[in-house]
């Protein structure tokens, strides 16, 4: 009989990236007040790792132009990690000036993607990270790294594991040991996630791995399940599943935080997140961006609510 | 290091239930011609097991009232299994008269669900299956069985494995050895599917198991992945992900056949289905029911198409 031995960790960590990756493609630019309201709700739901924005050039992504103000005005709750995406030293300096102590660098593992978008190879881009880590060390800023297009690239298709590993080793040379493997185009599949994830966990036990999936082709929760089987227990999500790919109109965005939390709780895995509060955050975000969010439990409710409601309904009838 | 050993079968079988479970809650009643057009497309896509309708009372589900005509008029391709859902002997007689040689019985494993809907316990309902299997044996009709609410019930919540096992043993007493575990409310989660699936596969090696999931809370593909890990390789799907739950307006329906096929192909698992033709079926069905289908690859396209398109676009630019 051909069966596997699936594993179930006691606890999984969710990083909320809705304020950055969720919002950055939205047409309606949210006010600082709205972003702070969402941030408060995220914190209140129990999430401990939050990406609050990005310090890219203000003209590049208008939705992120006010990240300074968000960071300056946000309440800081003890035990919560607030970080921002920074593309380069300039962005890191702005993040530091605004008072952030955590930052995430990012590079695409796809040569074509890098050259096409930035006119640099991934390794050339990463040379620019050297002054960043020096600056971060001097100012006591913790730095993590992202490998975008790790699960597939619209130019190159599947990325060979050697190509990912090369970038991982460069990050290690920089002393960065928290790394996320990112799938903005929703091309990753669970077999690939399991096989590459397992290889990475085995090869680099010193690295804390984070997986970032979009639900473009409905594979994100399966990819998270496969990531868990590979030994990874930290995953990104975005409230309401916001953040579609600009190339694919109507396609799903990031995996919805509340859908991840709901599935994990149904599986008996603790996330430390209040799922009803996560759903409430998604509902508020949906109102702010003014379109239907790509979230399942926001529409359908949690399993337990379905049962409770029916039982209540039955009791009322009898 | 905590890692599992996931398994990947060479081949998975997809059963298309769109013509029955996909359509039965749709407001627009399709014509026999439209259903035959969809059926032809399903067959052309390479699917070999097709549920063409159900022989319930014509007034119970108006969309299924013409199942006789669909069965009488459909082309029969060698090697394709055409079956219908039958609730009782009367339905089986109608299926036989229309010329079908395969039928599926169904019972809810939830006592409350059965009593509430049919005023009978599951075992009382199954007594009515005895004349069905006698009739089927006499007329050379192959019978399979479904256990609905196996993964959760709006009245009872999670169903204990013992309760499922009791119904399985009753089916075995009737000589029925092809059984599907069905989740119409989308309450199943992958840990549960793996644990109960594994137990069932180990306990009943003589049974051929089929899993039927709805994507209400986005867990269907994860459940299929977990089912594969439990040793199960046959899954239902419905074109376009049609078939929402009438209790939950706007919620996703059956898992979309084309999303299942796409994920499995990306994982290197053969389904015998042409994914582009499966997407074409979903697109046609979407037009016929006249609302947006809950299908991901219908909107976003396959991974390989994204790559091909971008590469083509690049080549045109240069």
XYZ file of C-alpha atoms in Angstrom:
636
model
C 0.000 0.000 0.000
C 1.396 3.346 -1.017
C 0.926 5.892 1.751
C 3.017 8.708 3.162
C 3.533 9.778 6.770
C 2.264 13.335 6.881
C 3.363 15.476 9.808
C 1.490 18.126 11.789
C 3.393 20.767 13.706
C 1.792 22.163 16.872
C 2.271 25.728 15.764
C 2.637 27.718 12.550
C 3.585 31.401 12.249
C 1.669 33.693 9.897
C 3.253 36.896 8.563
C 0.711 39.491 7.429
C 1.812 41.148 4.186
C -1.544 42.717 3.293
C -0.421 46.263 3.999
C 2.410 45.861 1.503
C 1.871 43.134 -1.093
C -1.897 43.095 -0.597
C -2.416 46.796 -1.205
C 0.355 47.692 -3.634
C -1.638 46.863 -6.775
C -4.927 48.327 -5.530
C -6.258 51.241 -7.546
C -7.750 53.067 -4.570
C -4.937 54.624 -2.534
C -5.763 54.116 1.130
C -5.186 56.957 3.574
C -2.623 56.634 6.353
C -5.546 56.490 8.803
C -7.092 53.554 6.940
C -3.780 51.708 6.891
C -3.334 52.314 10.604
C -6.851 51.007 11.236
C -6.019 47.815 9.333
C -2.699 47.523 11.153
C -4.468 47.812 14.523
C -6.895 45.080 13.493
C -4.061 42.817 12.354
C -2.273 43.265 15.683
C -5.533 42.739 17.592
C -6.058 39.456 15.726
C -2.838 38.139 17.245
C -0.458 38.267 14.279
C 3.121 38.903 15.426
C 4.974 39.510 12.138
C 3.690 42.338 9.955
C 5.046 43.880 6.780
C 3.770 47.448 7.041
C 4.835 48.792 3.661
C 7.800 49.267 1.395
C 10.409 51.979 0.919
C 10.559 51.887 -2.851
C 10.661 55.111 -4.831
C 7.390 56.958 -4.027
C 6.590 57.276 -7.731
C 7.168 53.588 -8.441
C 4.271 52.367 -6.285
C 1.962 55.247 -5.279
C 0.160 53.047 -2.705
C 3.462 52.716 -0.802
C 4.429 56.418 -0.969
C 3.177 57.042 2.587
C 4.977 54.139 4.257
C 7.082 56.628 6.261
C 3.949 58.167 7.765
C 2.454 54.753 8.533
C 5.632 53.721 10.332
C 5.960 57.014 12.188
C 2.366 57.034 13.392
C 1.754 53.340 14.091
C 1.334 52.082 17.649
C 4.062 49.605 18.488
C 2.988 46.633 20.509
C 5.649 44.656 22.365
C 6.355 41.299 20.829
C 5.167 42.306 17.369
C 7.697 42.487 14.521
C 7.049 45.421 12.191
C 9.091 45.322 9.030
C 9.165 46.902 5.593
C 10.441 45.858 2.222
C 13.481 47.870 1.112
C 14.934 47.622 -2.384
C 18.280 49.274 -1.646
C 20.348 51.391 0.764
C 18.256 54.492 0.127
C 15.126 52.567 1.139
C 16.856 51.169 4.213
C 17.941 54.637 5.285
C 14.359 55.855 4.974
C 13.102 52.851 6.953
C 15.645 53.568 9.683
C 14.819 57.273 9.723
C 11.138 56.396 10.158
C 12.061 54.223 13.133
C 11.882 50.665 11.807
C 14.249 48.039 13.171
C 13.479 45.255 10.677
C 13.782 45.282 6.909
C 13.456 42.800 4.087
C 15.620 42.849 0.971
C 14.388 41.176 -2.176
C 15.850 39.856 -5.387
C 14.399 37.779 -8.180
C 16.122 34.442 -8.721
C 15.239 34.721 -12.407
C 17.994 36.245 -14.544
C 15.534 37.295 -17.262
C 13.163 38.858 -14.747
C 15.992 40.820 -13.107
C 17.549 41.963 -16.343
C 14.186 42.859 -17.838
C 13.016 44.874 -14.804
C 16.262 46.256 -13.375
C 18.849 45.808 -16.131
C 20.994 43.842 -13.673
C 21.585 40.173 -13.001
C 20.485 38.837 -9.581
C 24.111 38.739 -8.406
C 24.714 42.307 -9.580
C 21.608 43.395 -7.661
C 22.860 41.594 -4.572
C 26.135 43.532 -4.671
C 23.938 46.481 -3.780
C 22.919 44.604 -0.625
C 26.459 44.802 0.816
C 26.166 48.464 1.915
C 22.670 47.617 3.190
C 23.854 44.929 5.598
C 26.719 47.166 6.714
C 24.288 49.996 7.391
C 21.879 47.605 9.128
C 24.640 46.248 11.386
C 25.670 49.762 12.353
C 22.085 50.785 13.180
C 20.970 47.543 14.741
C 18.401 46.728 12.053
C 17.533 43.082 11.524
C 17.524 42.116 7.867
C 15.761 39.239 6.152
C 15.811 38.359 2.475
C 13.274 37.369 -0.159
C 13.849 35.313 -3.283
C 11.124 36.287 -5.703
C 10.144 34.123 -8.695
C 11.514 31.171 -6.707
C 8.528 29.000 -7.676
C 8.348 30.049 -11.296
C 8.887 32.982 -13.580
C 6.725 34.268 -16.404
C 9.895 34.560 -18.512
C 11.764 31.424 -17.550
C 9.084 29.019 -16.342
C 10.266 26.715 -13.558
C 13.485 27.817 -11.875
C 16.109 25.067 -11.336
C 16.923 24.432 -7.676
C 20.602 25.250 -8.376
C 19.610 28.758 -9.417
C 17.711 29.263 -6.142
C 20.559 27.750 -4.141
C 23.047 30.163 -5.700
C 21.051 33.145 -4.400
C 20.591 31.490 -0.992
C 24.388 31.151 -0.685
C 24.817 34.827 -1.590
C 22.367 35.797 1.150
C 24.322 33.610 3.586
C 27.543 35.386 2.609
C 25.782 38.609 3.616
C 24.915 37.041 6.964
C 21.172 36.947 6.232
C 19.575 33.785 7.609
C 15.823 34.493 7.421
C 14.775 33.882 3.827
C 11.432 33.756 2.072
C 10.796 31.884 -1.150
C 8.203 33.879 -3.005
C 5.649 33.059 -5.692
C 4.025 36.278 -6.906
C 2.728 34.705 -10.114
C 1.111 31.675 -8.442
C 3.128 29.158 -10.445
C 4.350 26.943 -7.596
C 2.835 23.500 -7.131
C 2.866 21.353 -3.995
C 5.229 18.675 -5.297
C 7.773 21.327 -6.229
C 7.312 23.100 -2.888
C 7.793 19.850 -1.009
C 10.844 18.762 -3.001
C 12.647 22.110 -3.123
C 11.508 22.988 0.411
C 12.824 19.690 1.773
C 16.133 20.139 -0.032
C 16.539 23.677 1.312
C 15.645 22.706 4.889
C 18.116 19.811 4.770
C 20.893 21.743 3.035
C 20.608 24.939 5.080
C 19.587 24.041 8.639
C 20.861 27.453 9.781
C 18.204 29.273 7.737
C 14.730 30.138 8.942
C 12.504 29.641 5.898
C 9.369 31.586 5.051
C 7.072 30.689 2.151
C 5.048 33.284 0.265
C 2.314 32.088 -2.089
C -0.284 33.686 -4.305
C -3.491 31.795 -4.966
C -3.622 32.584 -8.693
C -4.237 28.957 -9.671
C -5.748 27.831 -6.339
C -2.585 26.007 -5.261
C -1.553 28.241 -2.342
C -3.069 26.238 0.524
C -1.773 23.014 -1.041
C 1.647 24.646 -1.255
C 1.464 25.592 2.414
C 0.479 22.016 3.260
C 3.443 20.762 1.222
C 5.737 23.325 2.860
C 4.690 22.006 6.271
C 5.564 18.492 5.118
C 8.998 19.800 4.115
C 9.504 21.075 7.666
C 8.685 24.761 7.133
C 6.316 26.483 9.562
C 6.270 30.187 8.602
C 4.005 31.489 5.848
C 2.929 34.858 4.472
C -0.717 35.781 3.969
C -2.620 38.956 3.081
C -5.987 39.973 4.521
C -8.784 39.346 2.060
C -6.409 37.652 -0.362
C -5.681 41.069 -1.839
C -2.834 41.637 -4.264
C -3.578 40.188 -7.677
C -0.935 40.063 -10.336
C -1.108 43.108 -12.634
C -0.506 40.827 -15.644
C -3.627 38.745 -14.983
C -6.824 40.773 -14.590
C -9.279 39.147 -12.179
C -6.827 36.568 -10.914
C -6.562 35.806 -7.206
C -3.879 37.580 -5.217
C -1.963 36.583 -2.126
C -3.389 33.660 -0.243
C -5.916 35.132 2.221
C -4.565 35.191 5.769
C -7.978 34.202 7.120
C -8.161 31.172 4.798
C -4.721 29.995 5.951
C -5.585 30.528 9.613
C -8.930 28.762 9.202
C -7.431 25.704 7.502
C -4.654 25.390 10.058
C -7.071 25.702 12.978
C -9.346 23.074 11.427
C -6.258 20.849 11.306
C -5.587 21.423 15.003
C -2.531 23.595 14.325
C -2.182 26.693 16.479
C -1.435 30.041 14.807
C -2.017 32.353 17.760
C -4.472 34.229 15.527
C -8.140 34.847 16.321
C -9.789 33.699 13.094
C -12.919 35.817 13.567
C -10.756 38.893 14.012
C -8.762 37.935 10.909
C -12.034 37.700 8.973
C -13.067 41.099 10.352
C -9.788 42.599 9.089
C -10.468 41.134 5.643
C -13.995 42.559 5.643
C -12.718 46.031 6.541
C -9.992 45.833 3.892
C -12.578 44.739 1.330
C -14.667 47.810 2.110
C -11.656 50.088 1.808
C -10.502 48.764 -1.574
C -14.133 48.658 -2.715
C -14.212 45.328 -4.528
C -14.953 41.713 -3.686
C -12.012 40.151 -1.869
C -10.688 36.758 -3.005
C -11.246 35.192 0.383
C -13.191 32.035 0.990
C -14.043 32.126 4.685
C -14.985 35.793 4.365
C -17.806 34.619 2.052
C -18.595 31.182 3.426
C -17.787 31.592 7.120
C -15.789 29.153 9.201
C -16.752 25.471 9.406
C -17.641 25.865 13.052
C -19.936 28.797 12.325
C -21.856 26.773 9.752
C -22.487 24.074 12.328
C -23.342 26.486 15.118
C -25.742 28.392 12.921
C -27.565 25.300 11.746
C -27.783 23.918 15.255
C -29.112 27.254 16.472
C -31.605 27.288 13.627
C -32.714 23.737 14.483
C -33.101 24.556 18.152
C -35.233 27.542 17.284
C -37.500 25.408 15.115
C -38.022 22.642 17.666
C 14.458 17.636 11.420
C 10.754 17.024 11.066
C 9.850 16.106 7.501
C 7.422 13.692 5.892
C 7.878 11.472 2.858
C 5.222 12.630 0.429
C 4.292 10.287 -2.404
C 3.391 11.004 -6.034
C 1.374 8.488 -8.011
C 1.964 8.294 -11.768
C -1.707 8.598 -12.547
C -4.874 9.992 -10.980
C -8.439 9.475 -12.236
C -10.847 12.405 -12.443
C -14.615 11.848 -12.407
C -16.598 14.701 -13.948
C -19.709 15.456 -11.894
C -20.460 18.865 -13.406
C -23.544 17.678 -15.289
C -25.052 16.489 -12.005
C -23.640 18.165 -8.910
C -22.327 21.155 -10.832
C -25.612 22.038 -12.489
C -28.199 20.926 -9.961
C -28.261 24.200 -8.015
C -28.052 26.449 -11.072
C -31.041 28.735 -11.613
C -30.904 28.584 -15.407
C -32.200 25.197 -16.534
C -29.984 24.011 -19.369
C -31.552 22.389 -22.402
C -30.848 18.769 -23.256
C -28.851 20.035 -26.241
C -26.665 22.191 -24.005
C -26.041 19.298 -21.641
C -25.129 17.044 -24.556
C -22.739 19.717 -25.839
C -21.030 19.847 -22.433
C -20.945 16.060 -22.261
C -19.276 15.871 -25.674
C -16.677 18.387 -24.545
C -16.013 16.428 -21.344
C -15.509 13.220 -23.321
C -13.315 15.026 -25.853
C -11.139 16.313 -23.004
C -10.290 12.717 -22.117
C -12.332 12.173 -18.951
C -13.406 8.539 -18.631
C -15.846 8.629 -15.692
C -18.832 10.957 -16.038
C -21.884 11.471 -13.860
C -24.469 12.558 -16.409
C -27.369 13.411 -14.099
C -29.581 12.017 -11.382
C -32.857 10.132 -11.293
C -34.413 11.903 -8.363
C -38.073 12.948 -8.483
C -38.352 15.435 -11.382
C -39.972 17.992 -9.099
C -37.265 17.703 -6.450
C -34.487 19.060 -8.698
C -35.855 20.659 -11.885
C -32.380 20.814 -13.454
C -32.247 16.989 -13.342
C -35.766 16.380 -14.681
C -34.439 15.686 -18.188
C -31.749 13.184 -17.211
C -33.652 10.440 -19.101
C -33.442 12.446 -22.317
C -29.759 13.210 -21.800
C -29.028 9.512 -21.288
C -31.167 8.413 -24.224
C -29.643 10.903 -26.639
C -26.012 10.943 -25.544
C -23.299 9.457 -27.750
C -21.598 6.570 -25.979
C -17.890 6.365 -26.432
C -16.166 3.062 -25.701
C -14.142 3.088 -22.545
C -16.119 5.923 -20.947
C -18.189 5.197 -17.836
C -21.514 7.052 -17.867
C -23.340 6.899 -14.580
C -26.173 8.625 -12.779
C -27.067 9.211 -9.182
C -30.130 7.231 -8.091
C -31.797 7.753 -4.722
C -33.861 4.548 -4.716
C -35.273 1.613 -6.730
C -37.609 3.852 -8.696
C -34.646 5.958 -9.793
C -32.626 2.870 -10.677
C -35.475 1.505 -12.793
C -35.620 4.810 -14.665
C -31.838 4.772 -15.160
C -32.030 1.223 -16.508
C -34.971 2.034 -18.784
C -32.975 4.953 -20.198
C -30.126 2.558 -20.937
C -27.561 3.260 -18.208
C -25.399 0.438 -16.890
C -23.826 2.268 -13.943
C -25.541 3.917 -11.000
C -24.501 5.542 -7.752
C -26.476 5.269 -4.533
C -26.011 7.855 -1.840
C -26.646 8.192 1.868
C -25.613 10.779 4.414
C -23.478 9.435 7.235
C -25.027 12.081 9.503
C -28.031 10.853 11.482
C -29.364 14.399 11.957
C -28.959 15.216 8.277
C -30.775 12.021 7.226
C -33.576 12.383 9.736
C -34.012 16.060 8.976
C -34.122 15.598 5.193
C -35.643 12.136 4.770
C -37.160 11.298 8.140
C -35.063 8.136 8.223
C -31.782 7.126 9.833
C -28.874 6.292 7.480
C -29.338 2.565 8.169
C -33.072 2.768 7.487
C -32.307 4.522 4.201
C -29.820 1.800 3.325
C -32.471 -0.898 3.784
C -34.017 0.646 0.693
C -30.763 -0.127 -1.148
C -31.327 -3.920 -0.856
C -33.920 -4.099 -3.666
C -31.678 -1.761 -5.661
C -28.686 -4.087 -5.605
C -30.958 -7.072 -6.378
C -32.428 -5.201 -9.354
C -28.950 -4.095 -10.439
C -27.595 -7.663 -10.290
C -30.512 -8.925 -12.371
C -30.018 -6.219 -15.029
C -26.243 -6.156 -15.030
C -25.928 -2.619 -13.667
C -22.767 -1.723 -11.772
C -23.492 0.090 -8.537
C -21.236 2.370 -6.530
C -22.037 4.159 -3.287
C -21.583 7.637 -1.888
C -21.283 8.652 1.755
C -22.364 12.267 1.928
C -21.478 14.550 4.847
C -18.487 12.254 5.442
C -16.186 15.221 6.042
C -18.548 17.259 8.145
C -22.183 18.085 8.603
C -23.863 21.419 9.156
C -25.921 19.768 11.917
C -23.348 17.549 13.580
C -20.000 19.161 12.773
C -17.176 16.640 12.352
C -18.338 13.048 11.872
C -16.501 10.417 13.960
C -14.658 7.825 11.880
C -16.704 5.053 13.541
C -19.875 6.567 12.113
C -18.390 6.564 8.602
C -17.059 3.035 9.072
C -20.532 1.770 10.055
C -21.951 2.946 6.716
C -18.967 1.553 4.818
C -19.639 -1.873 6.360
C -23.303 -1.663 5.346
C -22.265 -0.901 1.768
C -19.923 -3.896 1.860
C -22.810 -6.127 3.048
C -24.646 -5.000 -0.097
C -21.633 -6.002 -2.177
C -20.782 -2.414 -3.135
C -17.013 -1.854 -3.248
C -16.632 1.493 -5.048
C -17.320 4.197 -2.478
C -17.014 7.948 -2.495
C -16.559 10.072 0.614
C -18.309 13.329 -0.097
C -18.005 16.867 1.269
C -20.824 19.002 -0.139
C -20.448 21.687 2.529
C -16.679 22.105 2.135
C -15.915 21.294 5.765
C -13.180 18.699 5.274
C -9.578 19.647 6.020
C -6.413 17.949 4.763
C -5.339 16.471 8.100
C -8.742 14.860 8.525
C -8.734 13.628 4.910
C -5.291 12.138 5.368
C -6.064 10.476 8.712
C -9.521 9.124 7.850
C -8.464 8.337 4.277
C -5.424 6.390 5.473
C -7.518 4.480 7.995
C -10.106 3.579 5.346
C -7.512 2.489 2.788
C -5.776 0.309 5.386
C -8.972 -1.123 6.869
C -10.772 -1.804 3.593
C -8.221 -2.758 0.933
C -11.033 -4.316 -1.122
C -12.697 -0.916 -1.621
C -11.924 1.487 -4.434
C -12.141 4.939 -2.836
C -13.271 8.144 -4.492
C -13.062 11.568 -2.823
C -15.506 14.378 -3.574
C -14.693 17.875 -2.351
C -16.255 21.293 -2.590
C -13.990 24.312 -2.485
C -16.190 26.353 -0.143
C -13.308 27.232 2.175
C -10.502 26.787 -0.387
C -9.394 23.458 1.059
C -10.382 21.171 -1.832
C -7.019 20.942 -3.615
C -5.278 20.501 -0.251
C -7.747 17.726 0.525
C -6.961 16.064 -2.798
C -3.244 16.330 -2.024
C -3.887 14.777 1.395
C -6.060 12.066 -0.179
C -3.186 11.182 -2.518
C -0.902 10.898 0.511
C -3.438 8.484 2.049
C -3.186 6.285 -1.057
C -6.336 7.417 -2.877
C -6.112 8.284 -6.586
C -9.682 8.963 -7.750
C -11.317 12.362 -7.298
C -14.484 14.110 -8.425
C -14.450 17.535 -10.045
C -16.993 19.743 -11.813
C -16.308 21.952 -14.830
C -16.009 25.599 -13.824
C -16.251 24.699 -10.137
C -20.031 24.958 -10.467
C -22.357 23.752 -7.721
C -22.326 26.107 -4.758
C -24.085 25.167 -1.568
C -27.615 26.594 -1.465
C -27.108 27.519 2.208
C -24.160 29.783 1.450
C -24.805 32.419 -1.217
C -21.710 33.240 -3.227
C -19.646 30.394 -1.842
C -17.522 28.249 -4.126
C -18.972 24.994 -5.392
C -17.350 21.729 -6.400
C -13.637 21.908 -6.949
C -13.144 22.863 -10.592
C -12.073 19.910 -12.730
C -9.684 22.116 -14.677
C -8.003 23.345 -11.471
C -7.489 19.753 -10.290
C -6.159 18.655 -13.676
C -3.854 21.675 -13.881
C -2.368 21.134 -10.412
C -1.815 17.426 -11.015
C -0.150 18.042 -14.374
C 2.097 20.686 -12.823
C 3.064 18.000 -10.299
C 3.937 15.574 -13.093
C 0.909 13.371 -12.410
C -0.944 12.102 -15.447
C -4.744 12.435 -15.586
C -5.339 11.507 -19.213
C -7.179 14.841 -19.527
C -6.321 17.612 -21.974
C -6.217 20.640 -19.673
C -6.930 23.174 -22.419
C -10.029 21.206 -23.403
C -11.072 21.020 -19.746
C -10.742 24.819 -19.552
C -12.786 25.129 -22.759
C -15.555 23.021 -21.190
C -15.560 25.283 -18.144
C -15.765 28.376 -20.344
C -18.744 26.951 -22.247
C -20.477 25.944 -19.011
C -19.862 29.430 -17.616
C -21.564 30.960 -20.637
C -24.536 28.605 -20.312
C -25.161 29.276 -16.610
C -24.490 32.972 -17.220
C -22.385 33.834 -14.202
C -18.711 33.925 -13.304
C -17.437 30.391 -12.640
C -15.361 29.694 -9.509
C -12.450 28.399 -11.477
C -8.906 29.643 -11.161
C -7.186 28.493 -14.339
C -10.205 29.617 -16.363
C -9.350 33.170 -15.212
C -5.594 33.011 -14.829
C -4.618 30.467 -17.468
C -2.217 27.599 -16.945
C 1.306 28.183 -15.643
C 2.763 27.097 -18.959
C 0.572 29.557 -20.863
C 1.796 32.437 -18.709
C 5.373 31.562 -19.559
C 4.707 30.964 -23.240
C 2.802 34.215 -23.568
C 5.496 36.272 -21.878
C 8.201 34.645 -23.952
C 6.198 35.281 -27.101
C 5.661 38.878 -26.041
C 9.392 39.288 -25.399
C 10.318 37.805 -28.741
C 7.934 40.155 -30.497
C 9.501 43.153 -28.770
C 13.071 42.235 -29.603
